[in-house]
CSV table of N, CA and C in Angstrom, one decimal:
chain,number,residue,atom,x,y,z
A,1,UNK,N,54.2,40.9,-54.2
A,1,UNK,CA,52.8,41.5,-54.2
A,1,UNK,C,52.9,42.9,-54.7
A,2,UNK,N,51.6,43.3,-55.4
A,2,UNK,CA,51.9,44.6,-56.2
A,2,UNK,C,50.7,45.6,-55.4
A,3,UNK,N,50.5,46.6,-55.1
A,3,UNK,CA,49.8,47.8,-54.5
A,3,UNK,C,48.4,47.0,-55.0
A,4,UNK,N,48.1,46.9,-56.2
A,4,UNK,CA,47.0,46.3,-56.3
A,4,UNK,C,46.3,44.9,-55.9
A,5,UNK,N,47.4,44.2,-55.6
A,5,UNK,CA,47.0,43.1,-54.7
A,5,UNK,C,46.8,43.4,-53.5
A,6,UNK,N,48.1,44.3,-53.0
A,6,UNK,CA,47.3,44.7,-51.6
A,6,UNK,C,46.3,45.3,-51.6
A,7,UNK,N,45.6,46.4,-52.3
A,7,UNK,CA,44.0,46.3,-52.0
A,7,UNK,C,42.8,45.7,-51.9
A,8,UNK,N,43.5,44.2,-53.2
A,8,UNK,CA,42.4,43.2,-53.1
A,8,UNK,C,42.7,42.6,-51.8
A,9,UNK,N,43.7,42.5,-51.0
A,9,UNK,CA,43.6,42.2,-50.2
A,9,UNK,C,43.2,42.5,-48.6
A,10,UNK,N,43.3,43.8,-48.7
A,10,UNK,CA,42.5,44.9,-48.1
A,10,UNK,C,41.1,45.2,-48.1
A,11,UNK,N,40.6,44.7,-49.1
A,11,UNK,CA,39.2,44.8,-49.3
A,11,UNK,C,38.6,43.1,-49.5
A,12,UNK,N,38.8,42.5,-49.2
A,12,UNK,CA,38.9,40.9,-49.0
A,12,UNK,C,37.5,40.8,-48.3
A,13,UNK,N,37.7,40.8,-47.1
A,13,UNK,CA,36.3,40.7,-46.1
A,13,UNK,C,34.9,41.0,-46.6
A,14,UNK,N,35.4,42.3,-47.3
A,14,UNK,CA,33.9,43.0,-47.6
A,14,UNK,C,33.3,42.1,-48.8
A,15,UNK,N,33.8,41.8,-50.0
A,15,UNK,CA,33.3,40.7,-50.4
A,15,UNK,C,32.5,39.3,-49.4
A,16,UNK,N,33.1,39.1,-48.6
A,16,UNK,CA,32.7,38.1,-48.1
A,16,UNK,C,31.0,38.6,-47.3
A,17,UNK,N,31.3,39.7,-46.4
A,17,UNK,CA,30.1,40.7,-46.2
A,17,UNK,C,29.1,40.4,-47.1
A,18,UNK,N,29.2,41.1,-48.2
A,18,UNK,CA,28.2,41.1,-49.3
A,18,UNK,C,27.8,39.7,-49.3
A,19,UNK,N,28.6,38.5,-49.7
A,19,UNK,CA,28.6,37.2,-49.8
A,19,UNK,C,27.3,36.4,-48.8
A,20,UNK,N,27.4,36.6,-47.4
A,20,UNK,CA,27.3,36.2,-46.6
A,20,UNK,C,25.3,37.2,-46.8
A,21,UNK,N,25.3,38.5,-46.9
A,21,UNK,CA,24.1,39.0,-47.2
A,21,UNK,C,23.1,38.2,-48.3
A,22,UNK,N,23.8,37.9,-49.2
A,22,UNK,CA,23.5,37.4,-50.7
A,22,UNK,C,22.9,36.0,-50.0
A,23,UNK,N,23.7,35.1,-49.8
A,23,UNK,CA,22.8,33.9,-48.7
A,23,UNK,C,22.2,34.0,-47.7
A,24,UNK,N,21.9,34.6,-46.8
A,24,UNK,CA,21.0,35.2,-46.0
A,24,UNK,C,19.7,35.3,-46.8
A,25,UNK,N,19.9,36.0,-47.8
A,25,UNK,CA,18.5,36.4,-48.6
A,25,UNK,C,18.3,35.2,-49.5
A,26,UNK,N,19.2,34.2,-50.0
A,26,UNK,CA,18.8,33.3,-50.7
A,26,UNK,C,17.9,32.1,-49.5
A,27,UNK,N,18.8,32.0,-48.2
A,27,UNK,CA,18.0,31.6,-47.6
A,27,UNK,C,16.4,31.8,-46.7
A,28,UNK,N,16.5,33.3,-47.2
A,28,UNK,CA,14.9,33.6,-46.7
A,28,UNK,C,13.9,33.6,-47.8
A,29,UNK,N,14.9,33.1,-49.1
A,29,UNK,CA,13.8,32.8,-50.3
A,29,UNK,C,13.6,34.2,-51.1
A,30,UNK,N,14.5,34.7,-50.9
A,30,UNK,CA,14.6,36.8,-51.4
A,30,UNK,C,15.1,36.2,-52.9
A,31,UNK,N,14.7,37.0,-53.9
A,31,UNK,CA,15.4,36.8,-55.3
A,31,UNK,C,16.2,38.1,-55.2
A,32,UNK,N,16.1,38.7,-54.5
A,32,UNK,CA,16.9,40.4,-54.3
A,32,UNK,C,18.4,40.0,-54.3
A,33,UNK,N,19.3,40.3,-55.5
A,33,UNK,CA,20.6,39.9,-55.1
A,33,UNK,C,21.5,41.8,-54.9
A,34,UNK,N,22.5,41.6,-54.2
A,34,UNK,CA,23.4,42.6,-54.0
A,34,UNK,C,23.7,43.5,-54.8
A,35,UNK,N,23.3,43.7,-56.1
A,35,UNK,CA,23.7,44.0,-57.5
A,35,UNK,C,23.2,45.3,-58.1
A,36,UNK,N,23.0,46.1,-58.7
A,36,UNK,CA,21.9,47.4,-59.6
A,36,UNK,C,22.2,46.7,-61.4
A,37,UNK,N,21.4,47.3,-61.7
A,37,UNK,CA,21.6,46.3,-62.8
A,37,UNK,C,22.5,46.6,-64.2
A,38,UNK,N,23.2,47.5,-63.9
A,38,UNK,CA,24.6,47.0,-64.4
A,38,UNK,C,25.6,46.1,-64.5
A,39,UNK,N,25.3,45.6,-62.6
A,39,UNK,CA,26.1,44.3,-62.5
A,39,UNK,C,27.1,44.9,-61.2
A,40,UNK,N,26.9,46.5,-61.0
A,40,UNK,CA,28.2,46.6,-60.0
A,40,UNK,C,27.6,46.2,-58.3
A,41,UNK,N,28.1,46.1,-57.5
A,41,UNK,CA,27.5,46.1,-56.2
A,41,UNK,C,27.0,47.5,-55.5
A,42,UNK,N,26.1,46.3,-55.0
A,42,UNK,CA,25.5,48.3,-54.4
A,42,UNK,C,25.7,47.9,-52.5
A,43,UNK,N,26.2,48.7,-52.1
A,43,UNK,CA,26.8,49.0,-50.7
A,43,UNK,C,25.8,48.6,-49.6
A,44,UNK,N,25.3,48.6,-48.3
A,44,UNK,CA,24.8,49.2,-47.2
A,44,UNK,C,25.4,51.0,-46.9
A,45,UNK,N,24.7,51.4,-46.2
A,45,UNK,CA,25.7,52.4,-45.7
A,45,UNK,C,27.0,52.3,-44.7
A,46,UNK,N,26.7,50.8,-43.9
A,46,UNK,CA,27.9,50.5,-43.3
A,46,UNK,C,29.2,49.8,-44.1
A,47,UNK,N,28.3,49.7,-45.2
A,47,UNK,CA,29.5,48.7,-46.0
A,47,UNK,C,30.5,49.6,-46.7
A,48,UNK,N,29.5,50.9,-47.1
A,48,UNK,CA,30.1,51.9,-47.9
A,48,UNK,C,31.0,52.5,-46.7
A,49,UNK,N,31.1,52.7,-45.5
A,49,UNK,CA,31.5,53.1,-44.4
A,49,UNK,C,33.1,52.5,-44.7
A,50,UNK,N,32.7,51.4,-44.3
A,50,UNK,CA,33.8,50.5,-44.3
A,50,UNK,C,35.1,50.4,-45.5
A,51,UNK,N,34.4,50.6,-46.7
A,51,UNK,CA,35.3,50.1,-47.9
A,51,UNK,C,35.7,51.9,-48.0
A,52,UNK,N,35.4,52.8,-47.4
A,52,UNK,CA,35.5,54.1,-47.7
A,52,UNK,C,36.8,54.2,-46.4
A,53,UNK,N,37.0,53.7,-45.5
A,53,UNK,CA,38.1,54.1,-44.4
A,53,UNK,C,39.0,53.0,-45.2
A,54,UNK,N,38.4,51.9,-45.5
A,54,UNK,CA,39.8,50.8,-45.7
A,54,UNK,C,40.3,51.7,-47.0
A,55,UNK,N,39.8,52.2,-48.3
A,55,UNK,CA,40.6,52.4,-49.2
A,55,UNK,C,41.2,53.6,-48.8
A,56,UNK,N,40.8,54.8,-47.8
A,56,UNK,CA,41.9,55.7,-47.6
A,56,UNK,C,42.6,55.4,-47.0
A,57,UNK,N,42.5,54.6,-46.3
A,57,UNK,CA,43.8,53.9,-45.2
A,57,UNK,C,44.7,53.3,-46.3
A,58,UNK,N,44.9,52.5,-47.1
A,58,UNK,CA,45.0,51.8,-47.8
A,58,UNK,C,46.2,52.6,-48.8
A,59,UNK,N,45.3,53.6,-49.2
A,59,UNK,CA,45.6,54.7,-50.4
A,59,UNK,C,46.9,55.3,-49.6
A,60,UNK,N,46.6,55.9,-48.3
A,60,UNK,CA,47.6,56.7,-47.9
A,60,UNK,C,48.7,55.8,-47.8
A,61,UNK,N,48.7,54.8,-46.9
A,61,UNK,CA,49.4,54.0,-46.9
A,61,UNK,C,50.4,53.7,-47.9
A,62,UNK,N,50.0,53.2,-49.4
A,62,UNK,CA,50.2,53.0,-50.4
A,62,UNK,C,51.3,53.8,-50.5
A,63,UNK,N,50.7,55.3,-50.7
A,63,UNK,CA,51.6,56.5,-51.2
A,63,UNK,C,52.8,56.7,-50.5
A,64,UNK,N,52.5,56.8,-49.1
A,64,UNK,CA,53.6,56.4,-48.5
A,64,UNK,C,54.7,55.8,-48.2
A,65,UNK,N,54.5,54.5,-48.7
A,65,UNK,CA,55.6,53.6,-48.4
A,65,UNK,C,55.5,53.2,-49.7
A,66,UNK,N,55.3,54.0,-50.7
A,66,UNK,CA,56.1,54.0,-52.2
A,66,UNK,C,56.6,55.2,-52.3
A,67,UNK,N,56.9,56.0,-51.7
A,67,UNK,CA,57.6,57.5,-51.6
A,67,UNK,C,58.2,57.4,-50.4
A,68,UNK,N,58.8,56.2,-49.4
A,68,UNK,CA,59.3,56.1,-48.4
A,68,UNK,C,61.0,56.6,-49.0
A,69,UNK,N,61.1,56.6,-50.0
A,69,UNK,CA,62.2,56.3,-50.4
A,69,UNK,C,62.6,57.8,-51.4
A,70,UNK,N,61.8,58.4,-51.1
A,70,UNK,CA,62.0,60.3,-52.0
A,70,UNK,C,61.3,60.2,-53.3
A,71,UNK,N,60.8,58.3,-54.1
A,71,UNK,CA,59.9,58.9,-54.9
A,71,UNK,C,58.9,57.9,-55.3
A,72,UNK,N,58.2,57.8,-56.0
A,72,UNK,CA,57.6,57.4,-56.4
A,72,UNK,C,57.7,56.9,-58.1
A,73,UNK,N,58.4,55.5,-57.9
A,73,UNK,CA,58.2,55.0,-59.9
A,73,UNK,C,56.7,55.5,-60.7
A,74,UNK,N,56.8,55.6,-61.8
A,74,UNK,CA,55.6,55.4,-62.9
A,74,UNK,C,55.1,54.1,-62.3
A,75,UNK,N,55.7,52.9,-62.1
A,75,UNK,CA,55.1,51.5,-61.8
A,75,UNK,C,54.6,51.3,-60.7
A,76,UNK,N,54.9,52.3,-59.6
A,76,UNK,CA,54.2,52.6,-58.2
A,76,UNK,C,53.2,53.0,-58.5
A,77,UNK,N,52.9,54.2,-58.8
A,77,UNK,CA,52.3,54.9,-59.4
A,77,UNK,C,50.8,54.7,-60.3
A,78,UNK,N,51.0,53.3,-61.1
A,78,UNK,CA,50.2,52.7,-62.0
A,78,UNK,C,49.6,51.6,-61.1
A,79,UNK,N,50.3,51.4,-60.3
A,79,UNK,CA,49.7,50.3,-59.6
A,79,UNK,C,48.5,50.7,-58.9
A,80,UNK,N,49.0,51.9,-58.1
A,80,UNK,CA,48.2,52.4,-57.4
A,80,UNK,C,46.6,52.5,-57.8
A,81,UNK,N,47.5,53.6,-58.4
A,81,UNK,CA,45.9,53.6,-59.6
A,81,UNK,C,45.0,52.8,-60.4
A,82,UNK,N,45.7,52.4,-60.7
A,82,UNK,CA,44.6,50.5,-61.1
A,82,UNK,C,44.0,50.4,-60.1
A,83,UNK,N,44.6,49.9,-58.8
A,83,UNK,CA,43.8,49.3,-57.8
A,83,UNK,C,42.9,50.0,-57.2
A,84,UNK,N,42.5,51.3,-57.1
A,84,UNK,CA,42.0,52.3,-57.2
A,84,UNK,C,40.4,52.0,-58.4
A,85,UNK,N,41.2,51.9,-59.1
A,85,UNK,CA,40.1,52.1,-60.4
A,85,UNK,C,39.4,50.8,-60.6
A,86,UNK,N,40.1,49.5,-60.1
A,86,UNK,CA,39.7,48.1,-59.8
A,86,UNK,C,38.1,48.0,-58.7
A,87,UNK,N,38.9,49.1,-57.5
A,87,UNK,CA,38.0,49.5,-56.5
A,87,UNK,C,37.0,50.3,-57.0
A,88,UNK,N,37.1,51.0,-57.7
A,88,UNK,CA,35.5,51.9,-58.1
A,88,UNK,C,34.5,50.6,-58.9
A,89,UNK,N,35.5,50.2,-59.8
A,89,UNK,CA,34.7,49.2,-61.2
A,89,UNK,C,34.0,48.4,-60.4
A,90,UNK,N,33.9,48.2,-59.1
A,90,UNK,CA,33.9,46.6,-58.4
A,90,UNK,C,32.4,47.2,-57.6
A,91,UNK,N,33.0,48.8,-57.3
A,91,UNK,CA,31.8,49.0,-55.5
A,91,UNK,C,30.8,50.5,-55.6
A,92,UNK,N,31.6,50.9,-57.7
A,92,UNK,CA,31.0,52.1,-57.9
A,92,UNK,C,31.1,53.0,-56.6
A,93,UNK,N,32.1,53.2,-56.6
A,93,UNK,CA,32.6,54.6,-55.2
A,93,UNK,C,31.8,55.7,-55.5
A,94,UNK,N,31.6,56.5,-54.4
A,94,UNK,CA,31.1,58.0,-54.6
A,94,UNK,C,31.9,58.9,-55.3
A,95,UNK,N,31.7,59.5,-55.9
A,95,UNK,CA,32.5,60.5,-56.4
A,95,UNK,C,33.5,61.3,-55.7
A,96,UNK,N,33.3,61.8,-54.6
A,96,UNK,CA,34.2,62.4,-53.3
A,96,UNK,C,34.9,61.8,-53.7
A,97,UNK,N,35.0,60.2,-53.0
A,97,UNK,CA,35.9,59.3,-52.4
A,97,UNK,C,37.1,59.2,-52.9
A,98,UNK,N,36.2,59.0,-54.9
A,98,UNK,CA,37.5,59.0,-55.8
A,98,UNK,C,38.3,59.9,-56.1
A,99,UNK,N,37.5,61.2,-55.6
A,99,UNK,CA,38.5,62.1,-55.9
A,99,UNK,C,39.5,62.7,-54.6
A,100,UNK,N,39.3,62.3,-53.7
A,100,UNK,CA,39.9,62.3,-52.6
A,100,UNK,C,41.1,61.3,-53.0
A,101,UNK,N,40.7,59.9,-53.2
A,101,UNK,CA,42.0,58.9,-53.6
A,101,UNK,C,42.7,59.0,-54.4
A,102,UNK,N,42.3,59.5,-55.9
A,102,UNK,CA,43.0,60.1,-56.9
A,102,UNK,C,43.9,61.5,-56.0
A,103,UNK,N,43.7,62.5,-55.6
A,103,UNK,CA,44.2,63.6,-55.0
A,103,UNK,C,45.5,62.8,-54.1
A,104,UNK,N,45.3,62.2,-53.3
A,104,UNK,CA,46.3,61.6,-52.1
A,104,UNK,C,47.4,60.7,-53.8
A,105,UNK,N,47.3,60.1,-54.4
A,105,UNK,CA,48.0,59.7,-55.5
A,105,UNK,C,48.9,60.6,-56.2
A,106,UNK,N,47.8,61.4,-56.6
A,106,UNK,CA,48.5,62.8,-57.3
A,106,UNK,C,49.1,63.6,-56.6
A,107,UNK,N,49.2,64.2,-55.6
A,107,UNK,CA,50.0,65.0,-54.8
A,107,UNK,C,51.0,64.2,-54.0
A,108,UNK,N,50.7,63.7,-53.8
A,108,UNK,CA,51.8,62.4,-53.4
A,108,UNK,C,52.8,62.9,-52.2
A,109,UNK,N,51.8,64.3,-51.4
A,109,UNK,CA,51.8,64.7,-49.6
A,109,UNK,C,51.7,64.0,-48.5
A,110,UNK,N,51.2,62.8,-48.7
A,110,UNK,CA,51.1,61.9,-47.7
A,110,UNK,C,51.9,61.5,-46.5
A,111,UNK,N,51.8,62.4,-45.2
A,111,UNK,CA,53.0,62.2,-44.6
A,111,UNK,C,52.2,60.8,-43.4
A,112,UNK,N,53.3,61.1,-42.5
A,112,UNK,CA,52.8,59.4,-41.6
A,112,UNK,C,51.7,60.0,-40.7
A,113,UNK,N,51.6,61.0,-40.2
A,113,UNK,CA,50.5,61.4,-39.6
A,113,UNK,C,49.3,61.4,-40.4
A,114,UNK,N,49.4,61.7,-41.2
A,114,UNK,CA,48.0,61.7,-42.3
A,114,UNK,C,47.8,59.9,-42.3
A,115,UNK,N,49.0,59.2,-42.6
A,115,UNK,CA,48.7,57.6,-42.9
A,115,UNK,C,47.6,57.4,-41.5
A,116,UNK,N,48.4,58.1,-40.2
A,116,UNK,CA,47.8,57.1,-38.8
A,116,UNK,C,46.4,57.7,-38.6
A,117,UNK,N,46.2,59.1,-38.8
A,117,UNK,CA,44.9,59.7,-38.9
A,117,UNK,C,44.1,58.8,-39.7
A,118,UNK,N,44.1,58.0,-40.8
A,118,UNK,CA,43.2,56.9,-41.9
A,118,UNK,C,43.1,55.9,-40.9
A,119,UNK,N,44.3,55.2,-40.9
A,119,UNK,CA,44.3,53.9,-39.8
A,119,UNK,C,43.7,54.1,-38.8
A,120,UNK,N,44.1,54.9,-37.8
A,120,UNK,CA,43.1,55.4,-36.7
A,120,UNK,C,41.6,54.5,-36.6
A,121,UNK,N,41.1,55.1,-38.0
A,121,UNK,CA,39.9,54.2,-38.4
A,121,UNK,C,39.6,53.1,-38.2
A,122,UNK,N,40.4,52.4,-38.5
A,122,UNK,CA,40.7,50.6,-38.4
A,122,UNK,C,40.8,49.7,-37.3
A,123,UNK,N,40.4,48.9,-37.3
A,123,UNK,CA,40.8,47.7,-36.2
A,123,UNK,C,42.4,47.3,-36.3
A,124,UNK,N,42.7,47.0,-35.6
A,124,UNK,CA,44.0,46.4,-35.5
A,124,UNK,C,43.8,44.8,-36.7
A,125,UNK,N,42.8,44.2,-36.0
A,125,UNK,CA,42.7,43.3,-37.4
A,125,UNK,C,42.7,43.2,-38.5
A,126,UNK,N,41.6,44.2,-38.8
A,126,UNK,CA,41.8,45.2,-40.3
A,126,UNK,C,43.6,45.8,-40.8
A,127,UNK,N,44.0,46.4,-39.9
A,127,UNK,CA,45.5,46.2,-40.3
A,127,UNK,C,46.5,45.3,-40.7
A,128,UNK,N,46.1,44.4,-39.6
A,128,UNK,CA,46.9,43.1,-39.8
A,128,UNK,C,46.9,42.6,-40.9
A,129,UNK,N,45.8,42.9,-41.3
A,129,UNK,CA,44.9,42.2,-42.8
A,129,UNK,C,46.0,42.5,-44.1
A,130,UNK,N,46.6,43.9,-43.8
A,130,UNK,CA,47.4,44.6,-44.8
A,130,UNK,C,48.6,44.6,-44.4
A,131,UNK,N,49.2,43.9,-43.7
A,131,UNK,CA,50.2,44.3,-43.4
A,131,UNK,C,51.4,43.0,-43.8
A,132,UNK,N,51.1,42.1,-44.3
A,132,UNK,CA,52.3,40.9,-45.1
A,132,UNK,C,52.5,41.5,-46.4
A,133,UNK,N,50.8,42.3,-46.8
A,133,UNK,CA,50.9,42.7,-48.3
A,133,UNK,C,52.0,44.2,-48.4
A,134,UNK,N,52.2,44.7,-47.5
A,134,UNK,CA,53.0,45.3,-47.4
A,134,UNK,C,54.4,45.0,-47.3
A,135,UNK,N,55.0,44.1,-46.9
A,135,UNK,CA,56.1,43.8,-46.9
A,135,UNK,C,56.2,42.9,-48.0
A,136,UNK,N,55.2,42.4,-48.4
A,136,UNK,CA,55.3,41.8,-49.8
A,136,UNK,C,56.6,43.1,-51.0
A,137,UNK,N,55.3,44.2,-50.7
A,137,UNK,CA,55.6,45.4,-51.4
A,137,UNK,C,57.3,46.1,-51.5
A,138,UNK,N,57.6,46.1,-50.5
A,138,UNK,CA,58.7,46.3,-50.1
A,138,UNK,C,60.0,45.3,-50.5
A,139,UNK,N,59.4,44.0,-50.1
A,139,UNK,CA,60.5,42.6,-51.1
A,139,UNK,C,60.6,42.7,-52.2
A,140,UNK,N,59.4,42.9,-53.1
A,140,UNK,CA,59.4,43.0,-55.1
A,140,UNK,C,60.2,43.6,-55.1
A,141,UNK,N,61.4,44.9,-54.8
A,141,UNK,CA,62.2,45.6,-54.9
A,141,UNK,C,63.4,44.8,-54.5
A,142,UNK,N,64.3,45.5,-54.8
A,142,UNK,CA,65.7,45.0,-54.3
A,142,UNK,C,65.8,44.7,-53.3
A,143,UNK,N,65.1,44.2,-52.3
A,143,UNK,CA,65.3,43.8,-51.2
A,143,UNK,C,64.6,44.9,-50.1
A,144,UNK,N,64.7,44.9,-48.9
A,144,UNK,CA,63.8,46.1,-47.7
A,144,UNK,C,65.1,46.7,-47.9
A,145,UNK,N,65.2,48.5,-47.8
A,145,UNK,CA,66.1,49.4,-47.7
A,145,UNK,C,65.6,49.2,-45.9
A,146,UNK,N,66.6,50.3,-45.4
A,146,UNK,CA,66.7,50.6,-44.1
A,146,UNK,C,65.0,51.6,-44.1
A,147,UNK,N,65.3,52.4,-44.9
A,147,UNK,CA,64.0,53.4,-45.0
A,147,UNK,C,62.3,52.7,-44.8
A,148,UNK,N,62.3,51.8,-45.7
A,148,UNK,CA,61.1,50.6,-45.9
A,148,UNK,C,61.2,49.9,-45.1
A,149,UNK,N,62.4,49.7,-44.0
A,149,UNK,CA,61.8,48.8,-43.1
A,149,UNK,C,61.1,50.0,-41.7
A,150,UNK,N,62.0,50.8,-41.7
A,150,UNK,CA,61.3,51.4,-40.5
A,150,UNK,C,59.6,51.7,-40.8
A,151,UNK,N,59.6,51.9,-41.8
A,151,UNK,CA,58.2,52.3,-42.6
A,151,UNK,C,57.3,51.4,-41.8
A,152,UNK,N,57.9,49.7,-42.2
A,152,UNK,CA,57.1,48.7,-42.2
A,152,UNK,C,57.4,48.4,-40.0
A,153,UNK,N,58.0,48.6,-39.5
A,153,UNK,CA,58.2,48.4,-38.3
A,153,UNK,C,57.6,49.9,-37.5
A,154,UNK,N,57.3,51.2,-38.1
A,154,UNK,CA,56.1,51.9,-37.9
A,154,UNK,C,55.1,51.5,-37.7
A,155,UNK,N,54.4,51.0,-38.5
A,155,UNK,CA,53.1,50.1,-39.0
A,155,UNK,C,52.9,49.2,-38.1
A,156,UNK,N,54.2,48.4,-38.0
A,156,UNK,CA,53.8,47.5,-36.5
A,156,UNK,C,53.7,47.9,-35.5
A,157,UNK,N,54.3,49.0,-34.9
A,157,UNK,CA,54.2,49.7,-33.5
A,157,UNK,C,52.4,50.7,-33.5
A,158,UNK,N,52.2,51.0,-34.8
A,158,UNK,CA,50.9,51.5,-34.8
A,158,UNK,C,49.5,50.6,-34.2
A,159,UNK,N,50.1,49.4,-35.5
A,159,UNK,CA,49.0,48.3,-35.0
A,159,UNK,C,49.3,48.1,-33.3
A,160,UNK,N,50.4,47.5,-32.6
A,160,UNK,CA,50.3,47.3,-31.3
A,160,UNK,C,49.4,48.2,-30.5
A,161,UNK,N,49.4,49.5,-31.1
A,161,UNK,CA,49.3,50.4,-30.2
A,161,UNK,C,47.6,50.4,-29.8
A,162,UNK,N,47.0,49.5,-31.2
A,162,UNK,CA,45.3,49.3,-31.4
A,162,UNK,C,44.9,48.7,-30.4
A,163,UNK,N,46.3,47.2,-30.1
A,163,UNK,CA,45.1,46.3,-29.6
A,163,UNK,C,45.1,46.5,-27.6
């Protein structure tokens, strides 16, 4: 699994959200679909809520536990960013947001307090949500270092700590 899968996978639900809106309105006979007429989706404020904690959660995370290890590949790096740029093409992000997520990428300061301060945000479900694709992340490589697993056995002591 590649950073950019984990954000599709991360951001999974909210599709279905919108989904679930979109029939709702087909079944009240609404021709109003979710869309502006570009074609991109256009949010609630709670949706934008939502996809705005999951991608920094997400983001930090990302940076994180691809610099678990002192650095960060070009291929870390591009992934990131795609999936990032996948996320704007899809939900047209605010401008902040992106430049907030672009910044956490680029500076590549991300320490674990900053990660748990994002998560914080989240349900433990919502974590859970992300958290195979994470060790997905960690297997594509030569295998889990000692370093990437504590990373990944952090993350699980965090989530416990939700529920």
């Amino acid at each position: 699994m590649t950073f950019r899968e984990l954000f599709e996978r991360m951001g999974g639900d909210l599709p279905d959200a919108l989904k679930e809106k979109e029939e709702s309105k087909a079944k009240a006979g609404s021709d109003e679909i979710a869309s502006n007429e570009t074609g991109e989706q256009e949010l609630t404020a709670s949706e934008l809520l939502k996809i705005t904690k999951l991608s920094k959660a997400v983001t930090a995370l990302s940076v994180y536990a691809a610099g678990c290890d002192d650095s960060i590949s070009i291929d870390e790096y591009m992934e990131i960013d795609i999936a990032i740029s996948k996320l704007n093409n899809k939900y047209n992000l605010p401008d902040y947001l992106m430049k907030e997520l672009k910044r956490m990428t680029e500076e590549h300061d991300v320490g674990w307090d900053k990660v748990c301060s994002y998560m914080d945000e989240l349900s433990a479900e919502e974590l859970k949500g992300i958290r195979d694709g994470l060790m997905d992340i960690f297997k594509a490589s030569d295998g889990v270092s000692d370093v990437e697993q504590k990373v990944y056995d952090d993350f699980n002591k965090f989530i416990s700590s939700k529920e």
